Amino acid sequence: MMRILFAPFRLVAWLLTGTVTFARTSPYKTAGAALGIIAALIVWGLASTLQTLPMASVQLGYRGTGMIEQYNLAASKVNLPLNAPTGEYPAVTPAGTSSASVYKNIQILKTVDSNDFLRVMAAMAQWVAPQVGCAYCHSVANMASDAVYTKNIARHMILMTQYINENWKSHVGAAGVTCGTCHRGQGAPQNTWTFQLPPGGLHGYAATATGMDLPAAAADNSSLPSDPFTPFLLNAAPINVQGNTALPNNNRTSIAQTEWTYSLMMHFSHSLGVGCNYCHNSRAFSMWDQGTPSRLTAWYGIEMVRDLNNNFMVPITNLFPAGRLGPMGDVAKINCATCHQGAYAPYYGAHVVALYPELTHATNGNATTAQAAPPPKSSLFQPGSDQKEASLSAPVSSGPLLSGPLLSATVVQSGGATP
């Protein structure tokens, strides 16, 4: 019995003795073998940092400007199943009656045809809880009951979906969004964010108050500030990297702001599966007239996410149980990855809302979803803002969609880190 127990130790001792003996009798061969092993480890380490081939190149700008976006086809292939639309139920014959006249306790989809109402409900079950079905939001014994807390949250989320499709076409375009855009078959969207415990000495020797030098998933595991969301996707901090006037002539741009901005940009890149050239000309990041149209779409996306977090998510914090809130007691909020899921466009641009016109406008008896939703806390263009800084978030051209002074730094909610 003892021999069996000591057999592994004897094997290790025999191997070590053999290695030492071989090294003494054949030092050059031993050195060569060691160098070979070290070289193999170095090559393996370097190869593990490279992107998986094959790659695809798409020219986004003029020749010779370096405006080429590289796409990792292997990574895109992995994202394809996740970005396949679900809940695509065929159209039904209208019943000619409204859902509110047939079913009890209908509050948001009142004017929807009663047959279409069932179709939307079936789609929502696939979008949000395909394994649980109707019971995720309803008491099966009494479908009209509000006993299950998720039912009231779902009402707010339907309002938000209608609000996005009606008021934020500048970002979502004709493709629109459905519940599945964020949920992807999960009761709680996978990619959301909450306030985290403040970074500092307890979280790493080199960590600073902003989370610098402490790689965080929010900044794509870079050592940039660990919370790029609170300043820009909840508050309205300026997204700057440099000023165009000498200090101290109203130039408040700092290195800290630059670091925070690049943390946000790393989040964009990871969330959309793209590089800087998808929006920017890397020769002149701040020049809007040398970037791509995607930059303006992204700018509207920042405004949209900030709007939704402040006017839809934060106000319903008290509807969630403690187990669904973050470590600081706040509600899960939206960022770019919530919808994009690693794709440059959710579902790679599929027009998911086309099958569900009920989600493109108010269906609760109000004229518009803007009336049903709470008013924005900050306007898209705020008069009196300072335009003296070279900003990554403020277009400098004017036109039908761009007119008037641009959004300035306006804190709409305190808490979290701020540059």
Tab-separated table of C-alpha atoms in Angstrom:
chain	number	residue	atom	x	y	z
A	1	MET	CA	0.000	0.000	0.000
A	2	MET	CA	2.790	2.408	0.908
A	3	ARG	CA	4.536	1.695	-2.412
A	4	ILE	CA	1.419	2.786	-4.289
A	5	LEU	CA	1.186	6.017	-2.283
A	6	PHE	CA	4.834	6.925	-2.864
A	7	ALA	CA	4.895	5.872	-6.534
A	8	PRO	CA	4.218	9.427	-7.901
A	9	PHE	CA	6.987	10.912	-5.748
A	10	ARG	CA	9.413	8.222	-6.898
A	11	LEU	CA	8.527	8.968	-10.527
A	12	VAL	CA	9.209	12.673	-10.042
A	13	ALA	CA	12.491	11.941	-8.288
A	14	TRP	CA	13.539	9.582	-11.107
A	15	LEU	CA	12.745	12.232	-13.737
A	16	LEU	CA	14.676	14.923	-11.865
A	17	THR	CA	17.669	12.596	-11.385
A	18	GLY	CA	17.621	11.689	-15.067
A	19	THR	CA	17.426	15.331	-16.086
A	20	VAL	CA	20.382	16.289	-13.866
A	21	THR	CA	22.434	13.348	-15.144
A	22	PHE	CA	21.652	14.222	-18.758
A	23	ALA	CA	22.570	17.864	-18.150
A	24	ARG	CA	25.948	16.848	-16.705
A	25	THR	CA	26.795	14.423	-19.519
A	26	SER	CA	25.331	16.491	-22.397
A	27	PRO	CA	25.360	20.175	-21.375
A	28	TYR	CA	25.059	21.534	-24.918
A	29	LYS	CA	22.073	19.351	-25.779
A	30	THR	CA	20.450	20.336	-22.497
A	31	ALA	CA	21.000	24.039	-23.186
A	32	GLY	CA	19.586	23.623	-26.714
A	33	ALA	CA	16.504	21.825	-25.413
A	34	ALA	CA	15.952	24.531	-22.773
A	35	LEU	CA	16.280	27.300	-25.355
A	36	GLY	CA	13.857	25.468	-27.625
A	37	ILE	CA	11.284	25.222	-24.857
A	38	ILE	CA	11.729	28.925	-23.971
A	39	ALA	CA	11.407	29.937	-27.644
A	40	ALA	CA	8.246	27.844	-28.015
A	41	LEU	CA	6.711	29.484	-24.947
A	42	ILE	CA	7.558	32.969	-26.270
A	43	VAL	CA	6.056	32.204	-29.690
A	44	TRP	CA	2.947	30.750	-28.062
A	45	GLY	CA	2.611	33.806	-25.817
A	46	LEU	CA	2.918	36.234	-28.722
A	47	ALA	CA	0.581	34.218	-30.935
A	48	SER	CA	-2.079	34.229	-28.229
A	49	THR	CA	-2.253	38.049	-28.458
A	50	LEU	CA	-2.911	38.061	-32.210
A	51	GLN	CA	-6.367	38.106	-33.704
A	52	THR	CA	-7.599	34.879	-35.218
A	53	LEU	CA	-7.417	34.724	-38.996
A	54	PRO	CA	-9.005	35.172	-41.472
A	55	MET	CA	-9.445	38.929	-41.453
A	56	ALA	CA	-11.514	41.075	-43.804
A	57	SER	CA	-10.633	44.674	-44.738
A	58	VAL	CA	-13.226	47.297	-45.640
A	59	GLN	CA	-12.167	50.701	-46.979
A	60	LEU	CA	-14.134	53.453	-45.258
A	61	GLY	CA	-12.356	56.567	-46.538
A	62	TYR	CA	-10.236	57.955	-49.351
A	63	ARG	CA	-7.307	55.913	-50.612
A	64	GLY	CA	-4.083	56.579	-48.795
A	65	THR	CA	-5.735	57.906	-45.634
A	66	GLY	CA	-5.525	54.642	-43.706
A	67	MET	CA	-9.325	54.546	-43.332
A	68	ILE	CA	-9.562	50.757	-43.407
A	69	GLU	CA	-11.572	48.745	-40.914
A	70	GLN	CA	-10.384	45.231	-40.091
A	71	TYR	CA	-12.990	42.609	-39.233
A	72	ASN	CA	-12.158	39.325	-37.534
A	73	LEU	CA	-14.309	36.856	-39.465
A	74	ALA	CA	-13.805	34.140	-36.878
A	75	ALA	CA	-15.103	36.411	-34.122
A	76	SER	CA	-17.983	37.547	-36.331
A	77	LYS	CA	-18.915	33.910	-36.954
A	78	VAL	CA	-19.113	33.350	-33.204
A	79	ASN	CA	-21.426	36.364	-32.913
A	80	LEU	CA	-23.779	35.222	-35.691
A	81	PRO	CA	-25.947	32.869	-33.580
A	82	LEU	CA	-26.292	35.537	-30.886
A	83	ASN	CA	-27.352	38.093	-33.509
A	84	ALA	CA	-30.001	35.939	-35.181
A	85	PRO	CA	-33.448	37.529	-34.650
A	86	THR	CA	-36.023	35.464	-32.758
A	87	GLY	CA	-39.749	35.791	-32.124
A	88	GLU	CA	-40.574	36.280	-35.814
A	89	TYR	CA	-44.192	35.154	-35.730
A	90	PRO	CA	-46.226	35.491	-38.947
A	91	ALA	CA	-48.966	38.082	-39.258
A	92	VAL	CA	-52.430	37.119	-38.022
A	93	THR	CA	-55.900	38.005	-39.235
A	94	PRO	CA	-57.131	41.055	-37.310
A	95	ALA	CA	-60.029	40.436	-34.949
A	96	GLY	CA	-61.355	43.966	-35.337
A	97	THR	CA	-61.418	44.496	-31.577
A	98	SER	CA	-58.879	46.209	-29.350
A	99	SER	CA	-56.989	44.281	-26.722
A	100	ALA	CA	-58.348	46.553	-23.980
A	101	SER	CA	-61.929	45.625	-24.948
A	102	VAL	CA	-61.236	41.886	-24.794
A	103	TYR	CA	-58.677	41.416	-21.990
A	104	LYS	CA	-58.489	42.797	-18.467
A	105	ASN	CA	-55.907	45.195	-17.016
A	106	ILE	CA	-54.315	46.208	-20.348
A	107	GLN	CA	-52.379	49.440	-19.769
A	108	ILE	CA	-49.755	49.859	-22.509
A	109	LEU	CA	-51.008	47.923	-25.562
A	110	LYS	CA	-54.628	49.132	-25.304
A	111	THR	CA	-55.213	50.034	-28.953
A	112	VAL	CA	-53.545	46.944	-30.431
A	113	ASP	CA	-55.873	44.501	-32.202
A	114	SER	CA	-56.702	41.666	-29.809
A	115	ASN	CA	-55.275	39.010	-32.159
A	116	ASP	CA	-52.106	41.010	-32.720
A	117	PHE	CA	-51.853	41.473	-28.960
A	118	LEU	CA	-51.509	37.710	-28.473
A	119	ARG	CA	-48.919	37.618	-31.235
A	120	VAL	CA	-46.854	40.338	-29.517
A	121	MET	CA	-47.134	38.528	-26.187
A	122	ALA	CA	-45.893	35.286	-27.773
A	123	ALA	CA	-42.955	37.149	-29.313
A	124	MET	CA	-42.098	38.771	-25.971
A	125	ALA	CA	-41.984	35.344	-24.346
A	126	GLN	CA	-39.418	34.254	-26.952
A	127	TRP	CA	-37.429	37.471	-26.649
A	128	VAL	CA	-37.254	37.518	-22.856
A	129	ALA	CA	-37.992	34.094	-21.341
A	130	PRO	CA	-38.260	31.260	-23.874
A	131	GLN	CA	-37.701	28.607	-21.207
A	132	VAL	CA	-40.305	29.988	-18.782
A	133	GLY	CA	-42.838	31.549	-21.144
A	134	CYS	CA	-45.798	33.597	-19.941
A	135	ALA	CA	-45.156	32.742	-16.287
A	136	TYR	CA	-42.088	34.986	-16.284
A	137	CYS	CA	-44.378	38.035	-16.044
A	138	HIS	CA	-47.850	36.602	-15.375
A	139	SER	CA	-49.597	34.685	-12.666
A	140	VAL	CA	-50.834	31.768	-14.755
A	141	ALA	CA	-53.864	31.329	-12.503
A	142	ASN	CA	-54.900	34.943	-13.206
A	143	MET	CA	-53.214	36.509	-16.243
A	144	ALA	CA	-54.683	39.945	-15.416
A	145	SER	CA	-53.017	40.015	-12.002
A	146	ASP	CA	-50.026	42.263	-11.293
A	147	ALA	CA	-48.714	39.939	-8.574
A	148	VAL	CA	-45.498	39.117	-10.485
A	149	TYR	CA	-43.185	42.143	-10.266
A	150	THR	CA	-41.720	41.627	-13.741
A	151	LYS	CA	-45.086	42.448	-15.335
A	152	ASN	CA	-44.948	46.087	-14.266
A	153	ILE	CA	-41.311	46.327	-15.351
A	154	ALA	CA	-42.293	44.879	-18.739
A	155	ARG	CA	-44.822	47.687	-19.186
A	156	HIS	CA	-42.081	50.270	-18.715
A	157	MET	CA	-39.820	48.385	-21.104
A	158	ILE	CA	-42.527	48.334	-23.804
A	159	LEU	CA	-42.879	52.091	-23.366
A	160	MET	CA	-39.123	52.470	-23.699
A	161	THR	CA	-39.037	50.331	-26.853
A	162	GLN	CA	-41.800	52.408	-28.444
A	163	TYR	CA	-40.035	55.590	-27.370
A	164	ILE	CA	-36.756	54.514	-28.997
A	165	ASN	CA	-38.384	53.543	-32.284
A	166	GLU	CA	-40.380	56.776	-32.455
A	167	ASN	CA	-37.918	59.335	-31.106
A	168	TRP	CA	-34.424	57.958	-31.759
A	169	LYS	CA	-34.481	57.079	-35.457
A	170	SER	CA	-31.306	59.182	-35.655
A	171	HIS	CA	-29.573	56.214	-34.040
A	172	VAL	CA	-31.609	53.047	-34.620
A	173	GLY	CA	-32.799	53.984	-38.123
A	174	ALA	CA	-35.384	51.852	-39.896
A	175	ALA	CA	-34.066	48.663	-38.274
A	176	GLY	CA	-35.561	49.658	-34.936
A	177	VAL	CA	-35.427	47.649	-31.735
A	178	THR	CA	-37.564	45.063	-30.005
A	179	CYS	CA	-37.349	43.522	-26.540
A	180	GLY	CA	-35.079	40.883	-28.047
A	181	THR	CA	-32.500	43.488	-29.066
A	182	CYS	CA	-31.360	43.718	-25.450
A	183	HIS	CA	-32.631	40.514	-23.869
A	184	ARG	CA	-31.608	37.884	-26.461
A	185	GLY	CA	-33.655	35.193	-24.735
A	186	GLN	CA	-32.648	36.140	-21.178
A	187	GLY	CA	-34.851	37.591	-18.470
A	188	ALA	CA	-32.174	40.163	-17.609
A	189	PRO	CA	-30.013	41.515	-20.461
A	190	GLN	CA	-26.502	40.139	-20.195
A	191	ASN	CA	-24.654	43.388	-20.924
A	192	THR	CA	-25.676	46.073	-18.447
A	193	TRP	CA	-23.821	48.073	-15.805
A	194	THR	CA	-24.228	49.254	-12.240
A	195	PHE	CA	-22.165	51.370	-9.888
A	196	GLN	CA	-19.252	49.416	-8.471
A	197	LEU	CA	-17.337	49.753	-5.229
A	198	PRO	CA	-14.869	52.661	-5.538
A	199	PRO	CA	-11.455	51.511	-6.797
A	200	GLY	CA	-8.422	52.255	-4.698
A	201	GLY	CA	-5.672	50.758	-2.576
A	202	LEU	CA	-7.803	47.823	-1.473
A	203	HIS	CA	-8.207	46.768	-5.078
A	204	GLY	CA	-4.595	46.837	-6.191
A	205	TYR	CA	-1.357	48.518	-5.222
A	206	ALA	CA	-1.169	50.667	-8.361
A	207	ALA	CA	-4.879	51.501	-8.559
A	208	THR	CA	-5.950	55.135	-8.411
A	209	ALA	CA	-9.250	56.757	-7.505
A	210	THR	CA	-10.406	56.372	-11.138
A	211	GLY	CA	-9.450	52.717	-11.443
A	212	MET	CA	-6.403	53.457	-13.577
A	213	ASP	CA	-3.853	50.636	-13.811
A	214	LEU	CA	-6.488	48.161	-12.700
A	215	PRO	CA	-7.672	46.366	-15.872
A	216	ALA	CA	-11.461	46.338	-16.027
A	217	ALA	CA	-13.878	44.577	-18.369
A	218	ALA	CA	-15.776	47.868	-18.781
A	219	ALA	CA	-12.701	49.329	-20.535
A	220	ASP	CA	-12.060	46.114	-22.502
A	221	ASN	CA	-9.546	44.947	-19.874
A	222	SER	CA	-7.302	47.951	-20.430
A	223	SER	CA	-5.718	49.875	-17.552
A	224	LEU	CA	-7.800	52.965	-18.334
A	225	PRO	CA	-10.420	54.279	-15.862
A	226	SER	CA	-12.652	51.400	-14.822
A	227	ASP	CA	-15.983	53.264	-15.065
A	228	PRO	CA	-16.505	54.923	-18.468
A	229	PHE	CA	-20.287	54.758	-18.066
A	230	THR	CA	-21.214	57.054	-15.178
A	231	PRO	CA	-19.591	60.209	-16.621
A	232	PHE	CA	-20.855	59.827	-20.194
A	233	LEU	CA	-23.820	57.417	-20.321
A	234	LEU	CA	-25.550	58.694	-17.186
A	235	ASN	CA	-24.059	62.127	-16.575
A	236	ALA	CA	-23.202	64.504	-19.410
A	237	ALA	CA	-19.473	64.994	-18.865
A	238	PRO	CA	-17.586	66.390	-21.891
A	239	ILE	CA	-15.938	63.734	-24.039
A	240	ASN	CA	-12.637	65.482	-24.750
A	241	VAL	CA	-9.058	64.566	-25.524
A	242	GLN	CA	-7.492	67.948	-26.219
A	243	GLY	CA	-8.172	71.665	-26.225
A	244	ASN	CA	-7.656	74.124	-29.051
A	245	THR	CA	-6.549	77.045	-26.883
A	246	ALA	CA	-3.522	77.534	-24.643
A	247	LEU	CA	-3.884	77.149	-20.916
A	248	PRO	CA	-5.514	78.662	-18.950
A	249	ASN	CA	-7.797	80.461	-21.449
A	250	ASN	CA	-11.002	78.564	-20.609
A	251	ASN	CA	-9.277	75.329	-21.626
A	252	ARG	CA	-10.435	72.854	-19.012
A	253	THR	CA	-9.440	69.726	-20.920
A	254	SER	CA	-7.196	67.503	-18.836
A	255	ILE	CA	-5.198	64.297	-19.135
A	256	ALA	CA	-7.756	62.686	-16.809
A	257	GLN	CA	-10.524	63.518	-19.303
A	258	THR	CA	-8.424	62.038	-22.093
A	259	GLU	CA	-7.957	58.801	-20.181
A	260	TRP	CA	-11.668	58.613	-19.409
A	261	THR	CA	-12.550	59.298	-23.038
A	262	TYR	CA	-10.326	56.501	-24.287
A	263	SER	CA	-11.856	54.158	-21.717
A	264	LEU	CA	-15.241	54.904	-23.288
A	265	MET	CA	-13.783	54.410	-26.770
A	266	MET	CA	-12.415	51.005	-25.738
A	267	HIS	CA	-15.943	50.091	-24.632
A	268	PHE	CA	-17.300	51.195	-28.019
A	269	SER	CA	-14.720	49.142	-29.887
A	270	HIS	CA	-15.371	45.982	-27.887
A	271	SER	CA	-19.169	46.361	-27.937
A	272	LEU	CA	-19.375	46.839	-31.721
A	273	GLY	CA	-16.490	44.580	-32.721
A	274	VAL	CA	-14.805	47.432	-34.620
A	275	GLY	CA	-11.719	49.629	-34.437
A	276	CYS	CA	-11.233	53.387	-34.285
A	277	ASN	CA	-11.504	53.815	-38.055
A	278	TYR	CA	-15.124	52.717	-38.003
A	279	CYS	CA	-15.969	56.276	-36.901
A	280	HIS	CA	-12.722	58.270	-37.015
A	281	ASN	CA	-9.954	59.196	-39.355
A	282	SER	CA	-7.067	58.213	-37.106
A	283	ARG	CA	-4.928	61.034	-38.551
A	284	ALA	CA	-7.320	63.589	-37.076
A	285	PHE	CA	-9.615	62.113	-34.455
A	286	SER	CA	-11.305	65.409	-33.619
A	287	MET	CA	-12.156	66.377	-37.223
A	288	TRP	CA	-15.782	65.578	-37.979
A	289	ASP	CA	-15.477	66.283	-41.694
A	290	GLN	CA	-12.764	63.600	-42.011
A	291	GLY	CA	-14.607	60.860	-40.123
A	292	THR	CA	-17.316	58.480	-41.305
A	293	PRO	CA	-21.121	58.803	-41.056
A	294	SER	CA	-20.973	56.195	-38.295
A	295	ARG	CA	-19.497	58.817	-35.973
A	296	LEU	CA	-22.661	60.902	-36.050
A	297	THR	CA	-24.747	57.772	-35.510
A	298	ALA	CA	-22.555	56.945	-32.506
A	299	TRP	CA	-22.932	60.468	-31.146
A	300	TYR	CA	-26.705	60.125	-31.246
A	301	GLY	CA	-26.268	56.731	-29.597
A	302	ILE	CA	-24.512	58.341	-26.621
A	303	GLU	CA	-27.337	60.848	-26.294
A	304	MET	CA	-29.946	58.097	-26.613
A	305	VAL	CA	-28.389	55.829	-23.982
A	306	ARG	CA	-28.046	58.746	-21.565
A	307	ASP	CA	-31.708	59.631	-22.171
A	308	LEU	CA	-32.892	56.068	-21.582
A	309	ASN	CA	-30.822	55.556	-18.441
A	310	ASN	CA	-32.084	58.758	-16.831
A	311	ASN	CA	-35.696	58.729	-17.985
A	312	PHE	CA	-36.548	55.033	-18.041
A	313	MET	CA	-34.108	52.905	-16.036
A	314	VAL	CA	-33.240	55.024	-12.986
A	315	PRO	CA	-36.907	56.003	-12.279
A	316	ILE	CA	-37.972	52.338	-11.952
A	317	THR	CA	-35.237	51.331	-9.504
A	318	ASN	CA	-37.775	50.698	-6.747
A	319	LEU	CA	-39.649	48.174	-8.907
A	320	PHE	CA	-36.771	45.702	-8.713
A	321	PRO	CA	-36.066	43.436	-5.743
A	322	ALA	CA	-32.731	43.881	-3.993
A	323	GLY	CA	-31.292	40.840	-5.746
A	324	ARG	CA	-31.718	42.525	-9.138
A	325	LEU	CA	-29.882	45.703	-8.110
A	326	GLY	CA	-26.144	46.390	-8.147
A	327	PRO	CA	-23.796	46.301	-5.137
A	328	MET	CA	-24.473	49.998	-4.534
A	329	GLY	CA	-28.254	49.527	-4.704
A	330	ASP	CA	-28.750	51.024	-8.183
A	331	VAL	CA	-30.640	49.601	-11.134
A	332	ALA	CA	-28.896	47.859	-14.045
A	333	LYS	CA	-28.383	50.428	-16.788
A	334	ILE	CA	-27.772	50.443	-20.528
A	335	ASN	CA	-24.515	50.750	-22.420
A	336	CYS	CA	-23.541	50.071	-26.036
A	337	ALA	CA	-23.015	46.335	-25.537
A	338	THR	CA	-26.564	45.960	-24.231
A	339	CYS	CA	-27.927	46.166	-27.770
A	340	HIS	CA	-24.918	45.607	-30.031
A	341	GLN	CA	-23.660	42.352	-28.490
A	342	GLY	CA	-20.339	42.514	-30.369
A	343	ALA	CA	-21.874	43.460	-33.740
A	344	TYR	CA	-21.440	46.817	-35.502
A	345	ALA	CA	-25.273	46.915	-35.680
A	346	PRO	CA	-27.653	44.861	-33.523
A	347	TYR	CA	-28.628	41.724	-35.414
A	348	TYR	CA	-26.197	42.961	-38.091
A	349	GLY	CA	-28.757	45.511	-39.253
A	350	ALA	CA	-31.829	43.275	-39.555
A	351	HIS	CA	-35.060	45.319	-39.561
A	352	VAL	CA	-36.517	43.576	-36.545
A	353	VAL	CA	-39.289	46.059	-35.762
A	354	ALA	CA	-40.838	45.837	-39.231
A	355	LEU	CA	-42.860	42.777	-38.148
A	356	TYR	CA	-44.121	44.543	-35.033
A	357	PRO	CA	-45.491	48.019	-35.875
A	358	GLU	CA	-47.100	48.000	-32.415
A	359	LEU	CA	-43.661	48.764	-31.033
A	360	THR	CA	-43.095	51.857	-33.186
A	361	HIS	CA	-45.615	54.203	-31.588
A	362	ALA	CA	-47.793	54.671	-28.520
A	363	THR	CA	-50.525	52.059	-28.111
A	364	ASN	CA	-51.940	53.163	-24.773
A	365	GLY	CA	-54.323	55.797	-26.124
A	366	ASN	CA	-51.828	58.693	-26.132
A	367	ALA	CA	-50.893	60.409	-29.378
A	368	THR	CA	-47.174	59.706	-29.065
A	369	THR	CA	-44.865	57.716	-26.867
A	370	ALA	CA	-43.143	60.988	-26.041
A	371	GLN	CA	-46.294	61.912	-24.113
A	372	ALA	CA	-46.365	58.544	-22.398
A	373	ALA	CA	-42.714	58.712	-21.424
A	374	PRO	CA	-41.207	61.130	-18.882
A	375	PRO	CA	-39.688	64.296	-20.364
A	376	PRO	CA	-35.898	64.334	-20.929
A	377	LYS	CA	-33.822	65.856	-18.135
A	378	SER	CA	-31.474	67.533	-20.591
A	379	SER	CA	-32.080	68.655	-24.150
A	380	LEU	CA	-29.985	67.396	-27.033
A	381	PHE	CA	-28.753	70.930	-27.726
A	382	GLN	CA	-28.422	73.159	-24.719
A	383	PRO	CA	-28.105	76.905	-25.334
A	384	GLY	CA	-25.184	78.665	-23.765
A	385	SER	CA	-22.759	75.758	-23.793
A	386	ASP	CA	-19.041	76.243	-24.292
A	387	GLN	CA	-17.720	75.165	-27.711
A	388	LYS	CA	-14.109	76.216	-27.188
A	389	GLU	CA	-12.826	72.691	-26.613
A	390	ALA	CA	-12.057	70.159	-29.317
A	391	SER	CA	-14.576	67.500	-28.401
A	392	LEU	CA	-15.111	63.958	-29.620
A	393	SER	CA	-18.817	64.207	-28.911
A	394	ALA	CA	-19.873	67.526	-30.426
A	395	PRO	CA	-20.299	67.882	-34.210
A	396	VAL	CA	-18.992	71.151	-35.579
A	397	SER	CA	-21.117	71.259	-38.711
A	398	SER	CA	-24.690	72.463	-38.913
A	399	GLY	CA	-27.653	71.215	-40.877
A	400	PRO	CA	-31.210	69.946	-40.456
A	401	LEU	CA	-30.178	67.669	-37.577
A	402	LEU	CA	-27.421	69.869	-36.181
A	403	SER	CA	-28.226	73.392	-35.241
A	404	GLY	CA	-27.655	75.592	-32.241
A	405	PRO	CA	-25.094	75.349	-29.463
A	406	LEU	CA	-24.164	71.854	-28.408
A	407	LEU	CA	-24.583	69.942	-25.208
A	408	SER	CA	-22.341	71.113	-22.401
A	409	ALA	CA	-21.241	69.264	-19.276
A	410	THR	CA	-24.425	68.940	-17.240
A	411	VAL	CA	-24.490	66.480	-14.363
A	412	VAL	CA	-27.938	64.916	-14.324
A	413	GLN	CA	-27.324	62.482	-11.500
A	414	SER	CA	-24.709	62.348	-8.833
A	415	GLY	CA	-22.857	59.204	-7.836
A	416	GLY	CA	-20.138	57.105	-9.375
A	417	ALA	CA	-16.901	58.366	-10.809
A	418	THR	CA	-16.608	61.574	-12.804
A	419	PRO	CA	-13.604	62.897	-14.713
